[in-house]
Amino acid sequence: MSAVIRLQAVEPDTVTTAPAAANTPPPPESGPSRASRIAGGLAAAGKAVLPPIMGLAVLVGVWALVSTFSDYLPGPRATFLAAVELFSDPFYVAGPNDMGIGWNVLKSLGRVALGFGLAALVGIPLGFLLGRFSLLSKAFNPVISLLRPVSPLAWLPIGLAVFKAADPAAIFVIFICSIWPMILNTAMGVAALPQDYMNVARVLQLSEWKIFTKILLPATVPYVLTGAKLALGIAWLVIVASEMLTGGVGIGFWVWDEWNNLNMSHIIVAIVVIGSVGLALEAGMAKLAQRFDYRHQ
Amino acid sequence: MTPYLQVDHASVEFRTPRGLFRALDNVNFKVSEGEFVSLIGHSGCGKSTVLNLIAGLVEPTAGGVVLNGREVAGPGPERAVVFQNHSLLPWLTAYGNIHLAVEKVFGAQETAAQLKARTEAALELVGLAKARDKRPHELSGGMKQRVGIARALAMEPKVLLMDEPFGALDALTRANLQDSLMEIQAKLKCTVVMVTHDVDEAVLLSDRVVMMTNGPAATIGEILDVKLPRPRQRLKLAEDGEYHRACAAILRFLHQGGAERGHAGAALALAVG
Ligand SMILES: Nc1ncnc2c1ncn2[C@@H]1O[C@H](COP(=O)(O)OP(=O)(O)OP(=O)(O)O)[C@@H](O)[C@H]1O
Ligand SMILES: [Mg+2]
């Protein structure tokens, strides 16, 4: 994918040089210099594109090699054919528990969105409070330190016991694992606020609300978005595992189901899909972070 | 006559990892209404701390600050501060930074158009009308400082506290701004306390120069009256004997008196006076 995009990105360079050279009568030395420039551009493109292609080739090569020794692991070719079949109809519905891979991914994304959104709704304001009032941070930091290292999946039984259903329990697990980075990063952003800015607020006797909107919020947004980015990454890691345990429709359970059917080529396709979605989520968050960071405007 | 502003036997101690650090010891001076006072002293002696004390940003561990008969209990917009490091909010434009202050001070009684006019006038005053929509990271050090000055002036404070406001400026801009400051002060009649490193600047602008001894536990070494009539013109001052005497007295203090914690200062004051 990225190789294709990079190649296209180089194209305008080679295109614009051509008309420029055609419009003006070429000076004697322009011929070779133009050629060398195009050659240079191609070389640069090669430098950017070749290493990732090489890395991918090594991976596929090792995979192909290993698969020849294994009875169960399908090779790249078989997997590609399986992928083509899967993606020819990603949104079929054959029953409540038999849907296309597209539906499974969307279901998982929906759970992540809900758990992550709730975590943001609770975690970001909590982070602001902890950062702003040292009494609160003294009260809650020990609790956070204790709970944060706990694997999110350890919360699944609690979720199941409280909600008595698989779906809310999975969302609860996402909520729990997303909330720590949001609280901690937001609080860190507030605590890292330079005293100078607060001095301005004090001299102006700004109201607590003005301090929040004019100083605290803009100064902290980059930290909040870093926390959100971390949280989203973790949430996407965790949803696969928790769906394996809770079942239903979702990419995690889909992987587990295919494992029960010993359909390894589908599992490999799922791995690639999970990786791509994770990459897209991260890229989206990075874009968002850049959009709202005062340092990049 | 009771003084307008009095730093009354104030001491300041900072809590540090190595115990209490006494930055100021028994600092005592008075400022009349409309007076221009400079604080001068070696780097790190505690000039900013005195200014922050008057601003209410630092609390004294002993003594206090009295403004217009009332003890200063905290910061307030009637004591505007030009911070040494300009302290502009990086997510606001030059206009936004000034407008925030203008809105706070005049927002209750003026229309949006009036607030806008005030903000733009302040930008104009420091010659930054063109940089209106730039954010601090797009401004040079001197421009940032000028926005900081504009922000404080736009508040029309009773007391203007300035911490090396012209430090990062080139000589020409500095001279221009010093002249505008003298004009503004003559017009608004505000009381000014300014920290500076620059002897000529202190004499040019001030009615009195407060000289501080070296820290730790810095205090007032000597206070010099600058008996030059106003309005002052920098070119004429170059030929004025009183101007040179004042500069020489400050220089002498900085070279000897500051180190000797003010004992020599008393003798000097007699010699100068
Ligand atoms: N918040 C603080 N905590 C601990 N020590 C401090 C604090 N603020 C200032 N000091 C110390 O107090 C002394 C005076 O500092 P201050 O900033 O007032 O000096 P200054 O005269 O303004 O110096 P400069 O001319 O370099 O700006 C210094 O020794 C400094 O280290
Ligand atoms: Mg200072």
Coordinates of C-alpha atoms and ligand atoms in Angstrom, one line a residue:
Chain A
M1 CA 0.0 0.0 0.0
S2 CA 2.5 2.6 1.2
A3 CA 4.8 1.7 -1.6
V4 CA 2.2 2.7 -4.1
I5 CA 1.4 6.0 -2.4
R6 CA 5.1 6.9 -2.2
L7 CA 5.6 6.3 -5.9
Q8 CA 2.7 8.5 -6.7
A9 CA 4.0 11.2 -4.5
V10 CA 7.2 11.4 -6.5
E11 CA 5.4 11.7 -9.8
P12 CA 4.6 15.4 -9.8
D13 CA 8.3 16.1 -9.5
T14 CA 9.1 14.4 -12.7
V15 CA 6.0 15.7 -14.4
T16 CA 6.7 19.4 -13.6
T17 CA 10.2 19.3 -14.8
A18 CA 9.2 18.1 -18.3
P19 CA 7.0 21.0 -19.4
A20 CA 9.4 23.5 -17.9
A21 CA 12.1 22.2 -20.0
A22 CA 9.8 22.1 -23.1
N23 CA 8.7 25.7 -22.8
T24 CA 12.1 27.3 -22.6
P25 CA 14.8 26.6 -25.2
P26 CA 17.1 24.2 -23.4
P27 CA 20.5 25.6 -22.7
P28 CA 23.3 23.2 -23.8
E29 CA 23.9 21.7 -20.4
S30 CA 20.2 21.4 -19.4
G31 CA 19.7 18.0 -21.2
P32 CA 22.1 16.0 -19.0
S33 CA 21.1 18.0 -15.9
R34 CA 17.4 17.2 -16.5
A35 CA 18.1 13.6 -17.0
S36 CA 20.3 13.5 -13.9
R37 CA 17.5 15.2 -12.0
I38 CA 15.0 12.6 -13.0
A39 CA 17.4 9.9 -12.3
G40 CA 18.0 11.5 -8.9
G41 CA 14.3 11.6 -8.3
L42 CA 13.9 8.0 -9.2
A43 CA 16.8 7.2 -6.9
A44 CA 15.2 9.0 -4.1
A45 CA 11.9 7.3 -4.7
G46 CA 13.8 4.0 -4.8
K47 CA 15.4 4.8 -1.5
A48 CA 12.1 5.5 0.1
V49 CA 10.2 2.6 -1.4
L50 CA 12.8 -0.2 -1.5
P51 CA 13.4 -0.8 2.2
P52 CA 9.8 -1.4 3.1
I53 CA 9.4 -3.7 0.1
M54 CA 12.5 -5.6 1.1
G55 CA 11.2 -6.0 4.6
L56 CA 7.9 -7.2 3.4
A57 CA 9.6 -9.6 1.0
V58 CA 11.7 -11.1 3.8
L59 CA 8.6 -11.6 5.9
V60 CA 6.6 -13.3 3.1
G61 CA 9.7 -15.4 2.2
V62 CA 10.1 -16.6 5.8
W63 CA 6.4 -17.3 6.0
A64 CA 6.5 -19.2 2.7
L65 CA 9.4 -21.2 4.0
V66 CA 7.9 -22.0 7.3
S67 CA 4.6 -23.0 5.7
T68 CA 6.2 -25.7 3.6
F69 CA 7.3 -27.4 6.8
S70 CA 3.9 -27.1 8.6
D71 CA 0.8 -29.1 7.9
Y72 CA -1.5 -26.4 9.2
L73 CA 0.0 -23.1 8.3
P74 CA -1.1 -22.0 4.8
G75 CA 1.4 -20.3 2.5
P76 CA 1.1 -16.8 1.1
R77 CA -0.6 -18.0 -2.0
A78 CA -3.3 -20.0 -0.3
T79 CA -3.9 -17.1 2.1
F80 CA -4.2 -14.6 -0.7
L81 CA -6.8 -16.7 -2.4
A82 CA -8.7 -17.0 0.9
A83 CA -8.5 -13.2 1.3
V84 CA -9.9 -12.6 -2.2
E85 CA -12.8 -14.8 -1.4
L86 CA -13.4 -13.2 2.0
F87 CA -13.3 -9.6 0.6
S88 CA -15.5 -10.5 -2.4
D89 CA -18.5 -10.4 0.0
P90 CA -17.4 -8.8 3.3
F91 CA -20.9 -7.8 4.4
Y92 CA -23.0 -10.9 4.1
V93 CA -25.3 -11.9 6.8
A94 CA -26.1 -15.6 7.1
G95 CA -27.3 -15.7 10.7
P96 CA -26.9 -13.8 13.9
N97 CA -23.5 -15.4 14.4
D98 CA -22.4 -15.8 10.8
M99 CA -21.6 -12.5 9.2
G100 CA -19.0 -11.2 6.8
I101 CA -15.6 -10.1 8.0
G102 CA -16.6 -6.4 7.4
W103 CA -19.4 -6.7 9.9
N104 CA -17.1 -8.3 12.4
V105 CA -14.6 -5.5 12.1
L106 CA -17.3 -2.8 12.3
K107 CA -18.8 -4.5 15.4
S108 CA -15.4 -4.5 17.1
L109 CA -14.9 -0.9 16.1
G110 CA -18.3 0.0 17.5
R111 CA -17.4 -1.5 20.9
V112 CA -14.1 0.3 20.9
A113 CA -15.7 3.6 20.0
L114 CA -18.3 3.2 22.9
G115 CA -15.8 2.1 25.5
F116 CA -13.2 4.6 24.4
G117 CA -15.8 7.4 24.2
L118 CA -17.1 6.7 27.7
A119 CA -13.5 6.6 29.0
A120 CA -12.8 10.0 27.4
L121 CA -16.0 11.4 28.9
V122 CA -15.0 10.3 32.3
G123 CA -11.2 10.2 32.1
I124 CA -10.4 13.6 30.6
P125 CA -12.5 15.7 33.2
L126 CA -11.1 13.5 35.9
G127 CA -7.6 14.2 34.7
F128 CA -8.2 17.9 34.7
L129 CA -9.5 17.7 38.3
L130 CA -6.5 15.6 39.4
G131 CA -4.1 18.0 37.7
R132 CA -5.7 21.1 39.1
F133 CA -6.3 20.1 42.7
S134 CA -3.4 18.4 44.5
L135 CA -5.7 17.1 47.2
L136 CA -7.6 15.0 44.6
S137 CA -4.4 13.8 43.0
K138 CA -3.1 12.7 46.4
A139 CA -6.3 10.9 47.1
F140 CA -6.6 9.1 43.8
N141 CA -3.0 8.5 42.6
P142 CA -2.4 5.5 44.8
V143 CA -5.7 3.9 43.5
I144 CA -4.7 4.6 39.9
S145 CA -1.2 3.2 40.5
L146 CA -2.7 0.1 41.9
L147 CA -5.3 -0.5 39.2
R148 CA -3.4 0.6 36.1
P149 CA -1.0 -2.4 35.9
V150 CA -3.9 -4.9 36.0
S151 CA -4.5 -6.6 32.7
P152 CA -7.8 -5.3 31.4
L153 CA -9.0 -8.8 30.8
A154 CA -9.0 -9.4 34.6
W155 CA -11.9 -7.0 34.7
L156 CA -14.0 -9.1 32.3
P157 CA -15.6 -11.3 35.1
I158 CA -16.5 -8.1 37.0
G159 CA -18.1 -6.7 33.8
L160 CA -20.0 -9.9 33.2
A161 CA -21.1 -10.1 36.8
V162 CA -22.3 -6.5 36.8
F163 CA -23.9 -6.3 33.3
K164 CA -24.9 -9.9 33.0
A165 CA -24.3 -9.7 29.2
A166 CA -21.2 -10.2 27.0
D167 CA -21.5 -7.0 24.9
P168 CA -21.5 -4.4 27.8
A169 CA -18.8 -6.4 29.6
A170 CA -16.5 -6.1 26.6
I171 CA -17.3 -2.4 26.3
F172 CA -16.5 -2.1 30.1
V173 CA -13.1 -3.7 29.6
I174 CA -12.4 -1.3 26.8
F175 CA -13.5 1.5 29.1
I176 CA -11.2 0.4 31.9
C177 CA -8.1 0.0 29.7
S178 CA -8.6 3.3 27.9
I179 CA -9.3 5.4 31.0
W180 CA -5.8 5.2 32.6
P181 CA -3.8 6.9 29.8
M182 CA -6.5 9.5 29.5
I183 CA -6.5 10.4 33.2
L184 CA -2.8 10.3 33.6
N185 CA -1.8 12.2 30.4
T186 CA -4.5 14.9 31.0
A187 CA -3.3 15.3 34.6
M188 CA 0.3 15.4 33.5
G189 CA -0.6 18.2 30.9
V190 CA -2.3 20.3 33.6
A191 CA 0.6 19.8 36.0
A192 CA 3.1 20.7 33.3
L193 CA 1.4 24.0 32.7
P194 CA 4.1 26.7 33.0
Q195 CA 3.6 28.8 36.1
D196 CA 4.1 31.9 33.9
Y197 CA 0.7 31.3 32.3
M198 CA -1.0 30.9 35.6
N199 CA 0.7 34.1 36.7
V200 CA -1.0 35.9 33.8
A201 CA -4.3 34.4 34.9
R202 CA -3.7 35.5 38.4
V203 CA -2.8 39.1 37.5
L204 CA -5.9 39.3 35.3
Q205 CA -8.0 37.6 38.0
L206 CA -9.6 35.4 35.4
S207 CA -12.5 33.3 36.5
E208 CA -12.0 29.6 36.9
W209 CA -14.0 29.1 33.7
K210 CA -11.9 31.5 31.7
I211 CA -8.7 29.9 33.1
F212 CA -10.1 26.6 31.9
T213 CA -11.1 27.7 28.4
K214 CA -8.3 30.2 27.7
I215 CA -5.3 28.6 29.4
L216 CA -5.8 25.1 30.8
L217 CA -7.6 23.6 27.9
P218 CA -5.4 24.9 25.0
A219 CA -2.2 24.1 27.0
T220 CA -3.4 20.6 27.8
V221 CA -4.9 19.5 24.5
P222 CA -1.7 18.0 23.1
Y223 CA -1.4 15.9 26.2
V224 CA -5.0 14.9 26.1
L225 CA -4.6 13.8 22.5
T226 CA -1.5 11.8 23.4
G227 CA -3.4 10.1 26.1
A228 CA -6.3 9.4 23.7
K229 CA -3.9 8.0 21.1
L230 CA -2.4 5.6 23.6
A231 CA -5.8 4.6 24.9
L232 CA -7.1 3.9 21.4
G233 CA -4.1 1.7 20.6
I234 CA -4.6 -0.2 23.8
A235 CA -8.3 -0.5 23.2
W236 CA -7.8 -2.0 19.8
L237 CA -5.3 -4.5 21.3
V238 CA -7.7 -5.5 24.0
I239 CA -10.9 -5.8 22.0
V240 CA -9.6 -8.8 20.1
A241 CA -8.7 -10.6 23.3
S242 CA -11.9 -9.8 25.1
E243 CA -14.1 -10.8 22.2
M244 CA -12.3 -14.1 22.1
L245 CA -13.6 -14.6 25.6
T246 CA -17.1 -13.2 25.2
G247 CA -18.1 -14.4 21.8
G248 CA -20.8 -12.8 19.5
V249 CA -20.0 -10.9 16.4
G250 CA -16.6 -9.2 16.3
I251 CA -13.2 -9.6 14.8
G252 CA -11.8 -11.2 18.0
F253 CA -14.4 -13.9 18.2
W254 CA -14.2 -14.4 14.4
V255 CA -10.5 -15.3 14.9
W256 CA -11.5 -17.7 17.6
D257 CA -14.2 -19.2 15.5
E258 CA -11.9 -19.7 12.6
W259 CA -9.4 -21.4 14.9
N260 CA -12.1 -23.8 16.0
N261 CA -12.7 -24.5 12.3
L262 CA -8.9 -24.8 11.9
N263 CA -9.2 -22.3 9.1
M264 CA -5.7 -20.9 9.4
S265 CA -5.7 -18.8 6.2
H266 CA -8.6 -16.8 7.6
I267 CA -6.8 -16.2 10.8
I268 CA -3.8 -14.8 8.9
V269 CA -6.1 -12.5 6.9
A270 CA -7.7 -11.4 10.1
I271 CA -4.2 -10.6 11.5
V272 CA -3.5 -8.4 8.5
V273 CA -6.9 -6.7 8.8
I274 CA -6.5 -6.1 12.6
G275 CA -3.1 -4.6 11.9
S276 CA -4.3 -2.3 9.2
V277 CA -7.2 -1.1 11.2
G278 CA -4.9 -0.4 14.1
L279 CA -2.6 1.5 11.9
A280 CA -5.5 3.5 10.4
L281 CA -6.7 4.4 13.9
E282 CA -3.3 5.6 15.0
A283 CA -2.8 7.6 11.9
G284 CA -6.2 9.2 12.4
M285 CA -5.4 10.1 15.9
A286 CA -2.1 11.6 14.9
K287 CA -3.8 13.7 12.3
L288 CA -6.3 14.9 14.9
A289 CA -3.6 15.6 17.4
Q290 CA -1.8 17.8 14.8
R291 CA -5.1 19.6 14.0
F292 CA -5.7 20.7 17.6
D293 CA -2.1 21.3 18.7
Y294 CA -1.4 25.0 18.9
R295 CA 2.2 24.4 18.1
H296 CA 1.3 23.2 14.6
Q297 CA -1.3 25.8 13.6
Chain B
M1 CA 1.9 62.3 53.7
T2 CA 1.2 58.6 53.6
P3 CA 2.9 56.9 50.6
Y4 CA 0.9 55.5 47.8
L5 CA 2.8 52.2 47.6
Q6 CA 4.9 50.9 50.4
V7 CA 7.0 47.7 50.5
D8 CA 7.1 47.5 54.3
H9 CA 10.0 45.7 55.9
A10 CA 9.3 42.7 53.6
S11 CA 11.3 39.5 53.6
V12 CA 10.8 36.6 51.2
E13 CA 12.0 33.0 51.7
F14 CA 11.7 30.3 49.1
R15 CA 11.4 26.6 50.0
T16 CA 14.1 24.8 48.2
P17 CA 15.2 21.1 48.3
R18 CA 18.2 22.4 50.4
G19 CA 16.0 24.2 53.0
L20 CA 14.7 27.7 53.1
F21 CA 16.4 30.3 50.9
R22 CA 16.1 33.8 52.0
A23 CA 15.9 35.9 48.8
L24 CA 14.9 39.2 50.3
D25 CA 15.7 40.6 53.8
N26 CA 13.8 43.5 55.2
V27 CA 13.2 45.3 52.0
N28 CA 11.7 48.7 52.7
F29 CA 10.8 51.5 50.3
K30 CA 8.0 53.9 49.5
V31 CA 6.7 55.1 46.2
S32 CA 4.5 58.1 45.8
E33 CA 1.5 58.2 43.4
G34 CA 2.6 58.9 39.8
E35 CA 6.2 58.3 40.6
F36 CA 8.5 56.3 38.4
V37 CA 10.9 54.1 40.4
S38 CA 13.5 51.8 39.0
L39 CA 15.0 48.8 40.7
I40 CA 18.6 48.1 39.8
G41 CA 21.0 45.5 41.0
H42 CA 23.2 42.6 39.9
S43 CA 21.7 39.5 38.2
G44 CA 20.0 37.2 40.7
C45 CA 19.9 39.7 43.5
G46 CA 16.1 39.6 43.8
K47 CA 14.7 42.3 41.6
S48 CA 12.1 40.1 40.1
T49 CA 11.1 38.9 43.5
V50 CA 10.5 42.5 44.7
L51 CA 8.4 43.1 41.7
N52 CA 6.4 39.8 42.1
L53 CA 5.9 40.8 45.8
I54 CA 4.3 44.1 44.7
A55 CA 2.3 42.2 42.1
G56 CA 1.1 39.8 44.8
L57 CA 2.5 36.8 43.0
V58 CA 4.9 36.1 45.8
E59 CA 4.0 36.2 49.4
P60 CA 6.2 37.8 52.0
T61 CA 7.4 35.7 54.9
A62 CA 7.6 38.9 57.0
G63 CA 6.4 42.4 56.5
G64 CA 4.1 43.3 53.6
V65 CA 3.1 45.5 50.8
V66 CA 0.6 48.3 51.2
L67 CA -1.1 50.0 48.2
N68 CA -3.2 53.0 48.8
G69 CA -3.7 52.2 52.4
R70 CA -4.6 48.6 51.9
E71 CA -2.5 45.5 52.4
V72 CA -1.8 43.7 49.1
A73 CA -3.3 40.2 49.5
G74 CA -2.9 38.9 46.0
P75 CA -2.5 39.8 42.3
G76 CA -5.0 42.0 40.6
P77 CA -5.4 43.8 37.2
E78 CA -4.9 47.3 38.8
R79 CA -1.2 46.2 39.1
A80 CA -0.4 45.2 35.6
V81 CA 2.8 43.2 35.1
V82 CA 5.2 43.1 32.1
F83 CA 6.9 39.8 32.8
Q84 CA 10.6 39.3 32.3
N85 CA 10.0 36.4 30.0
H86 CA 7.0 38.1 28.4
S87 CA 4.6 35.2 29.3
L88 CA 2.4 35.4 26.3
L89 CA -0.1 32.6 25.8
P90 CA 1.3 30.7 22.8
W91 CA -2.1 29.6 21.5
L92 CA -3.4 33.2 21.2
T93 CA -2.3 35.8 18.6
A94 CA -0.7 39.1 19.6
Y95 CA -4.3 40.5 19.3
G96 CA -5.7 37.7 21.4
N97 CA -3.2 38.1 24.1
I98 CA -3.9 41.8 24.5
H99 CA -7.6 41.4 24.1
L100 CA -7.8 38.8 26.9
A101 CA -6.5 41.5 29.3
V102 CA -8.6 44.3 27.8
E103 CA -11.7 42.3 28.0
K104 CA -11.1 41.5 31.7
V105 CA -10.5 45.1 32.7
F106 CA -13.0 46.9 30.5
G107 CA -15.4 44.1 29.4
A108 CA -18.1 45.0 31.9
Q109 CA -18.6 48.6 30.9
E110 CA -17.6 48.8 27.2
T111 CA -18.9 47.5 23.9
A112 CA -17.1 44.9 21.8
A113 CA -16.1 47.6 19.3
Q114 CA -14.6 49.7 22.1
L115 CA -12.6 46.7 23.4
K116 CA -11.4 46.0 19.8
A117 CA -10.3 49.6 19.4
R118 CA -8.4 49.5 22.7
T119 CA -6.6 46.3 21.7
E120 CA -5.7 47.7 18.3
A121 CA -4.5 51.0 19.8
A122 CA -2.2 49.1 22.1
L123 CA -0.8 47.1 19.2
E124 CA -0.3 50.4 17.3
L125 CA 1.5 51.9 20.2
V126 CA 4.2 49.3 20.3
G127 CA 4.4 49.3 16.5
L128 CA 3.0 45.9 16.0
A129 CA -0.2 46.6 14.1
K130 CA 1.1 44.4 11.3
A131 CA 1.8 41.5 13.6
R132 CA -1.8 41.5 14.9
D133 CA -2.6 37.9 13.9
K134 CA 0.7 36.3 14.6
R135 CA 1.2 33.8 17.4
P136 CA 4.1 34.3 19.8
H137 CA 6.3 31.6 18.2
E138 CA 6.1 33.6 14.9
L139 CA 7.4 36.8 16.7
S140 CA 11.0 37.8 17.5
G141 CA 12.1 38.1 21.1
G142 CA 11.7 41.9 21.0
M143 CA 8.3 41.7 19.4
K144 CA 7.1 39.3 22.1
Q145 CA 8.3 41.7 24.7
R146 CA 6.5 44.6 23.0
V147 CA 3.3 42.6 23.0
G148 CA 3.8 42.0 26.7
I149 CA 4.2 45.8 27.2
A150 CA 1.2 46.5 25.1
R151 CA -0.9 44.1 27.1
A152 CA 0.1 45.8 30.4
L153 CA -0.4 49.3 29.1
A154 CA -3.8 48.4 27.6
M155 CA -5.0 47.6 31.0
E156 CA -4.5 51.2 32.1
P157 CA -3.3 50.0 35.5
K158 CA -2.8 52.2 38.6
V159 CA 0.5 50.6 39.1
L160 CA 2.6 49.4 36.2
L161 CA 5.2 46.7 37.1
M162 CA 7.8 46.1 34.5
D163 CA 10.5 43.4 34.7
E164 CA 13.3 44.4 32.3
P165 CA 10.7 45.3 29.6
F166 CA 13.3 46.6 27.1
G167 CA 15.9 43.8 27.7
A168 CA 15.6 42.0 24.4
L169 CA 15.2 45.1 22.2
D170 CA 17.7 46.7 19.8
A171 CA 18.9 50.2 20.7
L172 CA 16.6 52.0 18.3
T173 CA 13.4 50.2 19.3
R174 CA 14.4 50.5 22.9
A175 CA 14.8 54.3 22.7
N176 CA 11.5 54.6 20.9
L177 CA 9.7 52.6 23.5
Q178 CA 11.3 54.4 26.3
D179 CA 10.1 57.7 24.9
S180 CA 6.6 56.4 24.4
L181 CA 6.7 55.1 27.9
M182 CA 7.6 58.5 29.3
E183 CA 4.8 60.0 27.2
I184 CA 2.2 57.5 28.3
Q185 CA 3.2 57.8 31.9
A186 CA 3.0 61.6 31.8
K187 CA -0.5 61.2 30.3
L188 CA -1.9 58.4 32.5
K189 CA 0.0 59.5 35.6
C190 CA 0.3 55.8 36.6
T191 CA 2.8 54.7 39.2
V192 CA 5.6 52.7 37.7
V193 CA 8.1 50.3 39.2
M194 CA 10.6 49.0 36.7
V195 CA 13.4 46.5 37.0
T196 CA 16.4 47.1 34.8
H197 CA 20.0 46.3 34.4
D198 CA 20.7 49.4 32.4
V199 CA 22.0 52.4 34.3
D200 CA 21.2 54.9 31.6
E201 CA 17.7 53.6 31.2
A202 CA 17.2 53.9 35.0
V203 CA 18.3 57.5 35.1
L204 CA 16.5 58.5 32.0
L205 CA 13.1 57.2 33.1
S206 CA 13.1 57.3 36.9
D207 CA 12.3 59.8 39.6
R208 CA 14.1 57.6 41.9
V209 CA 16.5 54.6 41.5
V210 CA 16.4 51.9 44.2
M211 CA 19.6 50.0 44.3
M212 CA 19.7 46.5 45.7
T213 CA 22.5 44.7 47.4
N214 CA 23.6 41.3 46.1
G215 CA 21.8 38.3 47.3
P216 CA 21.1 36.1 49.1
A217 CA 19.1 38.0 51.6
A218 CA 19.2 41.1 49.4
T219 CA 18.0 44.4 50.7
I220 CA 17.9 48.0 49.6
G221 CA 21.5 49.4 49.5
E222 CA 20.7 53.0 48.5
I223 CA 18.1 55.1 46.9
L224 CA 19.0 57.8 44.5
D225 CA 16.8 60.8 43.6
V226 CA 17.1 61.8 40.0
K227 CA 16.6 65.5 40.0
L228 CA 16.1 66.0 36.3
P229 CA 13.1 68.0 35.1
R230 CA 10.4 66.5 32.9
P231 CA 9.8 66.1 30.0
R232 CA 13.2 64.7 29.5
Q233 CA 14.9 64.5 26.2
R234 CA 17.6 61.9 25.8
L235 CA 19.8 64.0 23.5
K236 CA 19.8 67.0 25.9
L237 CA 20.6 64.8 28.8
A238 CA 23.8 63.8 27.2
E239 CA 25.1 67.2 28.1
D240 CA 23.5 67.4 31.5
G241 CA 25.8 67.3 34.5
E242 CA 23.2 66.0 36.9
Y243 CA 22.5 63.1 34.5
H244 CA 26.1 62.1 34.5
R245 CA 26.4 62.4 38.3
A246 CA 23.4 60.1 38.7
C247 CA 24.8 57.5 36.3
A248 CA 28.1 57.6 38.0
A249 CA 26.6 57.2 41.5
I250 CA 24.7 54.1 40.3
L251 CA 27.8 52.6 38.6
R252 CA 29.8 53.2 41.7
F253 CA 27.2 51.4 43.8
L254 CA 27.1 48.5 41.4
H255 CA 30.8 48.1 41.4
Q256 CA 31.5 48.4 45.1
G257 CA 28.4 49.1 47.2
G258 CA 26.4 46.1 46.1
A259 CA 29.0 43.7 47.2
E260 CA 29.5 45.3 50.6
R261 CA 25.8 45.0 51.4
G262 CA 25.1 48.7 51.4
H263 CA 27.5 49.9 54.1
A264 CA 29.4 52.0 51.6
G265 CA 26.1 53.0 50.1
A266 CA 25.3 55.4 52.9
A267 CA 28.5 57.3 52.5
L268 CA 28.0 57.4 48.8
A269 CA 24.5 58.8 49.2
L270 CA 25.9 61.6 51.2
A271 CA 28.6 62.3 48.6
V272 CA 26.0 62.3 45.8
G273 CA 23.3 64.2 47.7
Ligands
LIG1 N1 10.5 30.3 43.1 C1 11.8 30.3 43.6 N2 12.3 29.3 44.3 C2 13.5 29.3 44.8 N3 14.4 30.3 44.6 C3 14.0 31.3 43.9 C4 12.7 31.4 43.3 N4 12.6 32.6 42.6 C5 13.8 33.2 42.8 N5 14.6 32.5 43.5 C6 16.0 32.9 43.9 O1 15.9 34.2 44.5 C7 17.0 35.0 44.0 C8 16.5 36.2 43.4 O2 15.8 35.9 42.2 P1 15.2 37.0 41.2 O3 14.6 36.2 40.1 O4 14.4 37.9 42.0 O5 16.5 37.7 40.7 P2 16.7 38.9 39.7 O6 17.4 40.0 40.4 O7 15.4 39.2 39.1 O8 17.7 38.3 38.6 P3 17.8 38.7 37.1 O9 18.4 40.1 37.0 O10 18.8 37.7 36.6 O11 16.4 38.6 36.5 C9 17.8 34.1 43.1 O12 18.9 33.6 43.9 C10 16.9 33.0 42.7 O13 17.6 31.8 42.6
MG2 MG 14.7 39.0 37.2

